[in-house]
Amino acid sequence: MKKILFGLILLSALPVYAFEDCLISTNGKLSDISIEHNDIVDVCPVVTIMNEKNTLLVHPLKAGETRLCVLKNNKDKVMFNIKITPEKTIIDEVKGFEIIKIDEPPAAAGDEIDPPPMLREIGRAEE
């Protein structure tokens, strides 16, 4: 039992990384995906109901820098520089592509949260 408890204490001391997943989207078909360093990032095509094949899911595996190359509309070769840090994922902007961070927290500037509902007693006579 002591060994299990000691092991849990050691595991809890390890650093935790919160990598951001991203979507890369465009209006043309994306194919022939190649990644320079497969151990840093994993890229999966997202196929929609309409079978458009125009979106990629970028899932970071560890911190580092790599490049992603895709073929757009079977003719245009497009390169993305990707930098993964423990806090964020940075993908260079490319004309004609939209990059969306999935794990980005919502902006809290000026947003107000409604207070929780209050319990009221109705129909009780005052004593």
mmCIF file of N, CA and C in Angstrom:
data_model
loop_
_atom_site.group_PDB
_atom_site.id
_atom_site.type_symbol
_atom_site.label_atom_id
_atom_site.label_comp_id
_atom_site.label_asym_id
_atom_site.label_seq_id
_atom_site.Cartn_x
_atom_site.Cartn_y
_atom_site.Cartn_z
ATOM 1 N N MET A 1 0.823 -1.192 0.000
ATOM 2 C CA MET A 1 0.000 0.000 0.000
ATOM 3 C C MET A 1 0.868 1.257 0.000
ATOM 4 N N LYS A 2 1.966 1.200 0.766
ATOM 5 C CA LYS A 2 2.859 2.353 0.835
ATOM 6 C C LYS A 2 3.502 2.626 -0.520
ATOM 7 N N LYS A 3 3.822 1.560 -1.272
ATOM 8 C CA LYS A 3 4.435 1.730 -2.592
ATOM 9 C C LYS A 3 3.471 2.408 -3.561
ATOM 10 N N ILE A 4 2.202 2.032 -3.492
ATOM 11 C CA ILE A 4 1.191 2.654 -4.369
ATOM 12 C C ILE A 4 1.032 4.122 -4.020
ATOM 13 N N LEU A 5 0.959 4.445 -2.741
ATOM 14 C CA LEU A 5 0.825 5.824 -2.304
ATOM 15 C C LEU A 5 2.044 6.647 -2.716
ATOM 16 N N PHE A 6 3.234 6.071 -2.561
ATOM 17 C CA PHE A 6 4.459 6.762 -2.967
ATOM 18 C C PHE A 6 4.474 7.016 -4.478
ATOM 19 N N GLY A 7 4.033 6.020 -5.259
ATOM 20 C CA GLY A 7 3.964 6.169 -6.711
ATOM 21 C C GLY A 7 2.989 7.266 -7.121
ATOM 22 N N LEU A 8 1.849 7.354 -6.445
ATOM 23 C CA LEU A 8 0.883 8.416 -6.743
ATOM 24 C C LEU A 8 1.439 9.792 -6.418
ATOM 25 N N ILE A 9 2.187 9.886 -5.344
ATOM 26 C CA ILE A 9 2.808 11.165 -4.979
ATOM 27 C C ILE A 9 3.825 11.576 -6.040
ATOM 28 N N LEU A 10 4.612 10.626 -6.532
ATOM 29 C CA LEU A 10 5.586 10.937 -7.581
ATOM 30 C C LEU A 10 4.894 11.382 -8.867
ATOM 31 N N LEU A 11 3.824 10.699 -9.241
ATOM 32 C CA LEU A 11 3.106 11.066 -10.463
ATOM 33 C C LEU A 11 2.456 12.439 -10.358
ATOM 34 N N SER A 12 1.996 12.805 -9.171
ATOM 35 C CA SER A 12 1.352 14.099 -9.007
ATOM 36 C C SER A 12 2.354 15.246 -9.102
ATOM 37 N N ALA A 13 3.643 14.960 -8.927
ATOM 38 C CA ALA A 13 4.667 15.997 -9.000
ATOM 39 C C ALA A 13 5.136 16.260 -10.427
ATOM 40 N N LEU A 14 4.735 15.418 -11.388
ATOM 41 C CA LEU A 14 5.149 15.616 -12.771
ATOM 42 C C LEU A 14 4.453 16.829 -13.370
ATOM 43 N N PRO A 15 5.109 17.552 -14.290
ATOM 44 C CA PRO A 15 4.465 18.712 -14.898
ATOM 45 C C PRO A 15 3.310 18.286 -15.796
ATOM 46 N N VAL A 16 2.282 19.108 -15.825
ATOM 47 C CA VAL A 16 1.109 18.840 -16.647
ATOM 48 C C VAL A 16 1.079 19.881 -17.758
ATOM 49 N N TYR A 17 0.924 19.413 -18.996
ATOM 50 C CA TYR A 17 0.877 20.316 -20.136
ATOM 51 C C TYR A 17 -0.536 20.366 -20.673
ATOM 52 N N ALA A 18 -0.982 21.568 -21.018
ATOM 53 C CA ALA A 18 -2.324 21.758 -21.572
ATOM 54 C C ALA A 18 -2.174 22.254 -23.008
ATOM 55 N N PHE A 19 -1.872 21.344 -23.911
ATOM 56 C CA PHE A 19 -1.711 21.718 -25.310
ATOM 57 C C PHE A 19 -3.071 22.072 -25.916
ATOM 58 N N GLU A 20 -3.060 22.996 -26.879
ATOM 59 C CA GLU A 20 -4.283 23.419 -27.560
ATOM 60 C C GLU A 20 -4.436 22.660 -28.871
ATOM 61 N N ASP A 21 -5.591 22.048 -29.071
ATOM 62 C CA ASP A 21 -5.913 21.460 -30.367
ATOM 63 C C ASP A 21 -6.390 22.577 -31.284
ATOM 64 N N CYS A 22 -6.138 22.430 -32.594
ATOM 65 C CA CYS A 22 -6.542 23.441 -33.567
ATOM 66 C C CYS A 22 -7.212 22.788 -34.767
ATOM 67 N N LEU A 23 -8.059 23.556 -35.436
ATOM 68 C CA LEU A 23 -8.645 23.149 -36.699
ATOM 69 C C LEU A 23 -8.095 24.049 -37.791
ATOM 70 N N ILE A 24 -7.706 23.460 -38.908
ATOM 71 C CA ILE A 24 -7.298 24.216 -40.091
ATOM 72 C C ILE A 24 -8.351 23.939 -41.149
ATOM 73 N N SER A 25 -8.965 25.000 -41.661
ATOM 74 C CA SER A 25 -10.072 24.829 -42.599
ATOM 75 C C SER A 25 -9.900 25.742 -43.814
ATOM 76 N N THR A 26 -10.406 25.298 -44.953
ATOM 77 C CA THR A 26 -10.367 26.073 -46.182
ATOM 78 C C THR A 26 -11.570 25.693 -47.031
ATOM 79 N N ASN A 27 -11.718 26.307 -48.187
ATOM 80 C CA ASN A 27 -12.860 26.000 -49.044
ATOM 81 C C ASN A 27 -12.521 24.997 -50.144
ATOM 82 N N GLY A 28 -11.325 24.454 -50.177
ATOM 83 C CA GLY A 28 -10.938 23.456 -51.176
ATOM 84 C C GLY A 28 -10.634 22.119 -50.515
ATOM 85 N N LYS A 29 -10.502 21.074 -51.307
ATOM 86 C CA LYS A 29 -10.216 19.736 -50.796
ATOM 87 C C LYS A 29 -8.745 19.640 -50.395
ATOM 88 N N LEU A 30 -8.498 19.073 -49.201
ATOM 89 C CA LEU A 30 -7.138 18.893 -48.698
ATOM 90 C C LEU A 30 -6.764 17.420 -48.773
ATOM 91 N N SER A 31 -5.568 17.141 -49.286
ATOM 92 C CA SER A 31 -5.111 15.752 -49.410
ATOM 93 C C SER A 31 -3.601 15.707 -49.225
ATOM 94 N N ASP A 32 -3.035 14.516 -49.268
ATOM 95 C CA ASP A 32 -1.583 14.280 -49.169
ATOM 96 C C ASP A 32 -0.944 15.048 -48.014
ATOM 97 N N ILE A 33 -1.346 14.697 -46.804
ATOM 98 C CA ILE A 33 -0.834 15.352 -45.605
ATOM 99 C C ILE A 33 0.510 14.736 -45.231
ATOM 100 N N SER A 34 1.507 15.599 -45.014
ATOM 101 C CA SER A 34 2.799 15.105 -44.522
ATOM 102 C C SER A 34 3.287 16.019 -43.400
ATOM 103 N N ILE A 35 3.860 15.393 -42.372
ATOM 104 C CA ILE A 35 4.328 16.095 -41.187
ATOM 105 C C ILE A 35 5.828 15.866 -41.058
ATOM 106 N N GLU A 36 6.565 16.928 -40.789
ATOM 107 C CA GLU A 36 8.022 16.807 -40.668
ATOM 108 C C GLU A 36 8.417 15.974 -39.452
ATOM 109 N N HIS A 37 7.801 16.232 -38.292
ATOM 110 C CA HIS A 37 8.107 15.491 -37.057
ATOM 111 C C HIS A 37 6.804 14.917 -36.495
ATOM 112 N N ASN A 38 6.577 13.634 -36.737
ATOM 113 C CA ASN A 38 5.339 12.985 -36.289
ATOM 114 C C ASN A 38 5.247 12.847 -34.778
ATOM 115 N N ASP A 39 6.358 12.961 -34.076
ATOM 116 C CA ASP A 39 6.323 12.821 -32.624
ATOM 117 C C ASP A 39 5.887 14.109 -31.920
ATOM 118 N N ILE A 40 5.829 15.226 -32.634
ATOM 119 C CA ILE A 40 5.439 16.509 -32.045
ATOM 120 C C ILE A 40 3.948 16.781 -32.223
ATOM 121 N N VAL A 41 3.411 16.466 -33.389
ATOM 122 C CA VAL A 41 2.016 16.781 -33.687
ATOM 123 C C VAL A 41 1.394 15.656 -34.516
ATOM 124 N N ASP A 42 0.112 15.442 -34.304
ATOM 125 C CA ASP A 42 -0.654 14.468 -35.067
ATOM 126 C C ASP A 42 -1.741 15.240 -35.820
ATOM 127 N N VAL A 43 -1.912 14.952 -37.099
ATOM 128 C CA VAL A 43 -2.896 15.660 -37.921
ATOM 129 C C VAL A 43 -3.864 14.645 -38.518
ATOM 130 N N CYS A 44 -5.151 14.891 -38.314
ATOM 131 C CA CYS A 44 -6.188 13.992 -38.826
ATOM 132 C C CYS A 44 -7.165 14.785 -39.691
ATOM 133 N N PRO A 45 -7.510 14.272 -40.862
ATOM 134 C CA PRO A 45 -8.537 14.947 -41.664
ATOM 135 C C PRO A 45 -9.908 14.732 -41.035
ATOM 136 N N VAL A 46 -10.732 15.763 -41.075
ATOM 137 C CA VAL A 46 -12.095 15.687 -40.556
ATOM 138 C C VAL A 46 -13.024 15.588 -41.762
ATOM 139 N N VAL A 47 -13.768 14.500 -41.832
ATOM 140 C CA VAL A 47 -14.675 14.293 -42.948
ATOM 141 C C VAL A 47 -16.085 14.637 -42.475
ATOM 142 N N THR A 48 -16.735 15.549 -43.169
ATOM 143 C CA THR A 48 -18.073 15.993 -42.799
ATOM 144 C C THR A 48 -19.130 15.121 -43.455
ATOM 145 N N ILE A 49 -20.379 15.393 -43.167
ATOM 146 C CA ILE A 49 -21.489 14.647 -43.756
ATOM 147 C C ILE A 49 -21.492 14.814 -45.276
ATOM 148 N N MET A 50 -21.133 15.989 -45.747
ATOM 149 C CA MET A 50 -21.113 16.259 -47.185
ATOM 150 C C MET A 50 -19.822 15.761 -47.847
ATOM 151 N N ASN A 51 -18.937 15.122 -47.075
ATOM 152 C CA ASN A 51 -17.685 14.558 -47.578
ATOM 153 C C ASN A 51 -16.797 15.613 -48.247
ATOM 154 N N GLU A 52 -16.707 16.776 -47.609
ATOM 155 C CA GLU A 52 -15.952 17.892 -48.187
ATOM 156 C C GLU A 52 -14.441 17.743 -48.060
ATOM 157 N N LYS A 53 -13.946 17.128 -47.000
ATOM 158 C CA LYS A 53 -12.509 16.920 -46.759
ATOM 159 C C LYS A 53 -11.716 18.215 -46.828
ATOM 160 N N ASN A 54 -12.242 19.259 -46.179
ATOM 161 C CA ASN A 54 -11.567 20.551 -46.205
ATOM 162 C C ASN A 54 -11.115 21.024 -44.824
ATOM 163 N N THR A 55 -11.105 20.130 -43.838
ATOM 164 C CA THR A 55 -10.736 20.502 -42.479
ATOM 165 C C THR A 55 -9.747 19.485 -41.909
ATOM 166 N N LEU A 56 -8.734 20.004 -41.198
ATOM 167 C CA LEU A 56 -7.743 19.161 -40.539
ATOM 168 C C LEU A 56 -7.760 19.442 -39.046
ATOM 169 N N LEU A 57 -7.639 18.391 -38.246
ATOM 170 C CA LEU A 57 -7.516 18.528 -36.799
ATOM 171 C C LEU A 57 -6.046 18.363 -36.439
ATOM 172 N N VAL A 58 -5.470 19.378 -35.816
ATOM 173 C CA VAL A 58 -4.064 19.359 -35.391
ATOM 174 C C VAL A 58 -4.041 19.089 -33.895
ATOM 175 N N HIS A 59 -3.463 17.945 -33.510
ATOM 176 C CA HIS A 59 -3.410 17.528 -32.112
ATOM 177 C C HIS A 59 -1.947 17.466 -31.653
ATOM 178 N N PRO A 60 -1.510 18.408 -30.806
ATOM 179 C CA PRO A 60 -0.129 18.394 -30.319
ATOM 180 C C PRO A 60 0.149 17.211 -29.392
ATOM 181 N N LEU A 61 1.332 16.639 -29.523
ATOM 182 C CA LEU A 61 1.739 15.524 -28.679
ATOM 183 C C LEU A 61 2.793 15.932 -27.656
ATOM 184 N N LYS A 62 3.693 16.848 -28.055
ATOM 185 C CA LYS A 62 4.709 17.357 -27.135
ATOM 186 C C LYS A 62 5.204 18.697 -27.659
ATOM 187 N N ALA A 63 5.957 19.410 -26.843
ATOM 188 C CA ALA A 63 6.468 20.729 -27.222
ATOM 189 C C ALA A 63 7.554 20.595 -28.283
ATOM 190 N N GLY A 64 7.601 21.558 -29.193
ATOM 191 C CA GLY A 64 8.602 21.567 -30.249
ATOM 192 C C GLY A 64 8.119 22.322 -31.468
ATOM 193 N N GLU A 65 8.910 22.270 -32.526
ATOM 194 C CA GLU A 65 8.567 22.935 -33.786
ATOM 195 C C GLU A 65 8.568 21.911 -34.909
ATOM 196 N N THR A 66 7.624 22.064 -35.835
ATOM 197 C CA THR A 66 7.523 21.168 -36.977
ATOM 198 C C THR A 66 6.851 21.896 -38.131
ATOM 199 N N ARG A 67 6.760 21.230 -39.257
ATOM 200 C CA ARG A 67 6.066 21.776 -40.427
ATOM 201 C C ARG A 67 5.054 20.767 -40.933
ATOM 202 N N LEU A 68 3.976 21.296 -41.477
ATOM 203 C CA LEU A 68 2.906 20.490 -42.047
ATOM 204 C C LEU A 68 2.744 20.889 -43.502
ATOM 205 N N CYS A 69 2.669 19.915 -44.378
ATOM 206 C CA CYS A 69 2.497 20.179 -45.805
ATOM 207 C C CYS A 69 1.234 19.457 -46.277
ATOM 208 N N VAL A 70 0.362 20.175 -46.983
ATOM 209 C CA VAL A 70 -0.860 19.585 -47.546
ATOM 210 C C VAL A 70 -0.992 20.003 -49.003
ATOM 211 N N LEU A 71 -1.761 19.236 -49.732
ATOM 212 C CA LEU A 71 -2.056 19.534 -51.125
ATOM 213 C C LEU A 71 -3.493 20.020 -51.195
ATOM 214 N N LYS A 72 -3.682 21.250 -51.693
ATOM 215 C CA LYS A 72 -5.022 21.836 -51.788
ATOM 216 C C LYS A 72 -5.516 21.712 -53.220
ATOM 217 N N ASN A 73 -6.706 21.140 -53.388
ATOM 218 C CA ASN A 73 -7.343 20.949 -54.695
ATOM 219 C C ASN A 73 -6.466 20.158 -55.664
ATOM 220 N N ASN A 74 -5.649 19.253 -55.126
ATOM 221 C CA ASN A 74 -4.764 18.386 -55.917
ATOM 222 C C ASN A 74 -3.779 19.140 -56.802
ATOM 223 N N LYS A 75 -3.486 20.407 -56.477
ATOM 224 C CA LYS A 75 -2.522 21.144 -57.295
ATOM 225 C C LYS A 75 -1.654 22.118 -56.512
ATOM 226 N N ASP A 76 -2.167 22.734 -55.444
ATOM 227 C CA ASP A 76 -1.414 23.743 -54.692
ATOM 228 C C ASP A 76 -0.810 23.134 -53.432
ATOM 229 N N LYS A 77 0.514 23.199 -53.315
ATOM 230 C CA LYS A 77 1.221 22.705 -52.137
ATOM 231 C C LYS A 77 1.273 23.836 -51.103
ATOM 232 N N VAL A 78 0.789 23.559 -49.895
ATOM 233 C CA VAL A 78 0.720 24.580 -48.842
ATOM 234 C C VAL A 78 1.499 24.094 -47.628
ATOM 235 N N MET A 79 2.340 24.974 -47.062
ATOM 236 C CA MET A 79 3.160 24.650 -45.894
ATOM 237 C C MET A 79 2.692 25.466 -44.689
ATOM 238 N N PHE A 80 2.632 24.811 -43.536
ATOM 239 C CA PHE A 80 2.310 25.463 -42.273
ATOM 240 C C PHE A 80 3.468 25.250 -41.315
ATOM 241 N N ASN A 81 3.951 26.325 -40.689
ATOM 242 C CA ASN A 81 4.941 26.222 -39.616
ATOM 243 C C ASN A 81 4.165 26.133 -38.307
ATOM 244 N N ILE A 82 4.479 25.133 -37.499
ATOM 245 C CA ILE A 82 3.759 24.899 -36.247
ATOM 246 C C ILE A 82 4.758 24.915 -35.099
ATOM 247 N N LYS A 83 4.431 25.690 -34.064
ATOM 248 C CA LYS A 83 5.254 25.737 -32.858
ATOM 249 C C LYS A 83 4.358 25.374 -31.675
ATOM 250 N N ILE A 84 4.773 24.358 -30.931
ATOM 251 C CA ILE A 84 4.012 23.887 -29.780
ATOM 252 C C ILE A 84 4.779 24.261 -28.515
ATOM 253 N N THR A 85 4.133 24.994 -27.624
ATOM 254 C CA THR A 85 4.687 25.287 -26.305
ATOM 255 C C THR A 85 3.749 24.643 -25.282
ATOM 256 N N PRO A 86 4.187 24.509 -24.035
ATOM 257 C CA PRO A 86 3.296 23.914 -23.035
ATOM 258 C C PRO A 86 1.989 24.683 -22.833
ATOM 259 N N GLU A 87 1.960 25.961 -23.170
ATOM 260 C CA GLU A 87 0.760 26.768 -22.955
ATOM 261 C C GLU A 87 -0.095 26.950 -24.203
ATOM 262 N N LYS A 88 0.527 26.986 -25.397
ATOM 263 C CA LYS A 88 -0.251 27.291 -26.594
ATOM 264 C C LYS A 88 0.307 26.628 -27.839
ATOM 265 N N THR A 89 -0.522 26.586 -28.863
ATOM 266 C CA THR A 89 -0.141 26.081 -30.176
ATOM 267 C C THR A 89 -0.153 27.255 -31.137
ATOM 268 N N ILE A 90 0.966 27.468 -31.834
ATOM 269 C CA ILE A 90 1.086 28.596 -32.760
ATOM 270 C C ILE A 90 1.252 28.039 -34.168
ATOM 271 N N ILE A 91 0.284 28.368 -35.037
ATOM 272 C CA ILE A 91 0.342 27.968 -36.440
ATOM 273 C C ILE A 91 0.365 29.248 -37.259
ATOM 274 N N ASP A 92 1.382 29.388 -38.118
ATOM 275 C CA ASP A 92 1.486 30.593 -38.945
ATOM 276 C C ASP A 92 0.277 30.714 -39.863
ATOM 277 N N GLU A 93 -0.205 31.950 -40.029
ATOM 278 C CA GLU A 93 -1.340 32.220 -40.909
ATOM 279 C C GLU A 93 -0.943 31.984 -42.364
ATOM 280 N N VAL A 94 -1.845 31.373 -43.116
ATOM 281 C CA VAL A 94 -1.657 31.144 -44.549
ATOM 282 C C VAL A 94 -2.892 31.673 -45.256
ATOM 283 N N LYS A 95 -2.683 32.421 -46.331
ATOM 284 C CA LYS A 95 -3.793 33.029 -47.062
ATOM 285 C C LYS A 95 -4.743 31.941 -47.586
ATOM 286 N N GLY A 96 -6.039 32.141 -47.352
ATOM 287 C CA GLY A 96 -7.055 31.201 -47.811
ATOM 288 C C GLY A 96 -7.391 30.117 -46.806
ATOM 289 N N PHE A 97 -6.748 30.121 -45.633
ATOM 290 C CA PHE A 97 -7.005 29.125 -44.599
ATOM 291 C C PHE A 97 -7.442 29.814 -43.316
ATOM 292 N N GLU A 98 -8.327 29.157 -42.583
ATOM 293 C CA GLU A 98 -8.772 29.655 -41.289
ATOM 294 C C GLU A 98 -8.254 28.706 -40.220
ATOM 295 N N ILE A 99 -7.646 29.257 -39.174
ATOM 296 C CA ILE A 99 -7.101 28.455 -38.081
ATOM 297 C C ILE A 99 -7.910 28.771 -36.833
ATOM 298 N N ILE A 100 -8.515 27.732 -36.261
ATOM 299 C CA ILE A 100 -9.393 27.895 -35.102
ATOM 300 C C ILE A 100 -8.819 27.093 -33.944
ATOM 301 N N LYS A 101 -8.623 27.747 -32.808
ATOM 302 C CA LYS A 101 -8.145 27.054 -31.612
ATOM 303 C C LYS A 101 -9.350 26.467 -30.888
ATOM 304 N N ILE A 102 -9.325 25.170 -30.670
ATOM 305 C CA ILE A 102 -10.474 24.495 -30.067
ATOM 306 C C ILE A 102 -10.515 24.700 -28.557
ATOM 307 N N ASP A 103 -9.385 24.641 -27.908
ATOM 308 C CA ASP A 103 -9.338 24.675 -26.450
ATOM 309 C C ASP A 103 -9.182 26.075 -25.880
ATOM 310 N N GLU A 104 -9.370 27.088 -26.685
ATOM 311 C CA GLU A 104 -9.204 28.452 -26.211
ATOM 312 C C GLU A 104 -10.356 28.824 -25.284
ATOM 313 N N PRO A 105 -10.074 29.343 -24.089
ATOM 314 C CA PRO A 105 -11.162 29.715 -23.184
ATOM 315 C C PRO A 105 -11.920 30.911 -23.728
ATOM 316 N N PRO A 106 -13.187 31.031 -23.386
ATOM 317 C CA PRO A 106 -13.970 32.162 -23.886
ATOM 318 C C PRO A 106 -13.460 33.478 -23.315
ATOM 319 N N ALA A 107 -13.598 34.537 -24.079
ATOM 320 C CA ALA A 107 -13.162 35.859 -23.625
ATOM 321 C C ALA A 107 -14.085 36.335 -22.511
ATOM 322 N N ALA A 108 -13.500 36.797 -21.432
ATOM 323 C CA ALA A 108 -14.294 37.226 -20.277
ATOM 324 C C ALA A 108 -14.443 38.733 -20.221
ATOM 325 N N ALA A 109 -14.057 39.442 -21.256
ATOM 326 C CA ALA A 109 -14.111 40.897 -21.252
ATOM 327 C C ALA A 109 -15.556 41.372 -21.347
ATOM 328 N N GLY A 110 -16.077 41.849 -20.241
ATOM 329 C CA GLY A 110 -17.404 42.431 -20.241
ATOM 330 C C GLY A 110 -18.551 41.431 -20.195
ATOM 331 N N ASP A 111 -18.278 40.152 -20.229
ATOM 332 C CA ASP A 111 -19.360 39.169 -20.153
ATOM 333 C C ASP A 111 -19.774 38.989 -18.698
ATOM 334 N N GLU A 112 -21.078 39.051 -18.485
ATOM 335 C CA GLU A 112 -21.585 38.855 -17.138
ATOM 336 C C GLU A 112 -22.324 37.534 -17.067
ATOM 337 N N ILE A 113 -22.152 36.856 -15.976
ATOM 338 C CA ILE A 113 -22.841 35.591 -15.750
ATOM 339 C C ILE A 113 -24.072 35.876 -14.906
ATOM 340 N N ASP A 114 -25.193 35.306 -15.304
ATOM 341 C CA ASP A 114 -26.424 35.487 -14.540
ATOM 342 C C ASP A 114 -26.275 34.850 -13.169
ATOM 343 N N PRO A 115 -26.859 35.488 -12.147
ATOM 344 C CA PRO A 115 -26.779 34.877 -10.812
ATOM 345 C C PRO A 115 -27.618 33.604 -10.773
ATOM 346 N N PRO A 116 -27.297 32.695 -9.854
ATOM 347 C CA PRO A 116 -28.084 31.459 -9.771
ATOM 348 C C PRO A 116 -29.513 31.770 -9.325
ATOM 349 N N PRO A 117 -30.460 30.925 -9.667
ATOM 350 C CA PRO A 117 -31.842 31.188 -9.266
ATOM 351 C C PRO A 117 -32.002 31.125 -7.754
ATOM 352 N N MET A 118 -32.937 31.936 -7.249
ATOM 353 C CA MET A 118 -33.203 31.987 -5.813
ATOM 354 C C MET A 118 -34.449 31.169 -5.519
ATOM 355 N N LEU A 119 -34.440 30.475 -4.432
ATOM 356 C CA LEU A 119 -35.583 29.688 -4.004
ATOM 357 C C LEU A 119 -36.523 30.596 -3.218
ATOM 358 N N ARG A 120 -37.744 30.688 -3.716
ATOM 359 C CA ARG A 120 -38.751 31.506 -3.023
ATOM 360 C C ARG A 120 -39.896 30.598 -2.610
ATOM 361 N N GLU A 121 -40.419 30.890 -1.455
ATOM 362 C CA GLU A 121 -41.568 30.132 -0.992
ATOM 363 C C GLU A 121 -42.816 30.917 -1.338
ATOM 364 N N ILE A 122 -43.723 30.308 -2.086
ATOM 365 C CA ILE A 122 -44.938 30.971 -2.547
ATOM 366 C C ILE A 122 -46.132 30.351 -1.845
ATOM 367 N N GLY A 123 -47.047 31.219 -1.435
ATOM 368 C CA GLY A 123 -48.295 30.733 -0.851
ATOM 369 C C GLY A 123 -48.223 30.416 0.622
ATOM 370 N N ARG A 124 -47.176 30.739 1.265
ATOM 371 C CA ARG A 124 -47.061 30.468 2.713
ATOM 372 C C ARG A 124 -47.464 31.731 3.455
ATOM 373 N N ALA A 125 -48.345 31.603 4.404
ATOM 374 C CA ALA A 125 -48.803 32.750 5.170
ATOM 375 C C ALA A 125 -47.717 33.187 6.150
ATOM 376 N N GLU A 126 -47.600 34.487 6.287
ATOM 377 C CA GLU A 126 -46.605 34.999 7.226
ATOM 378 C C GLU A 126 -47.129 34.813 8.633
ATOM 379 N N GLU A 127 -46.274 34.445 9.504
ATOM 380 C CA GLU A 127 -46.694 34.175 10.893
ATOM 381 C C GLU A 127 -46.337 35.310 11.783
#
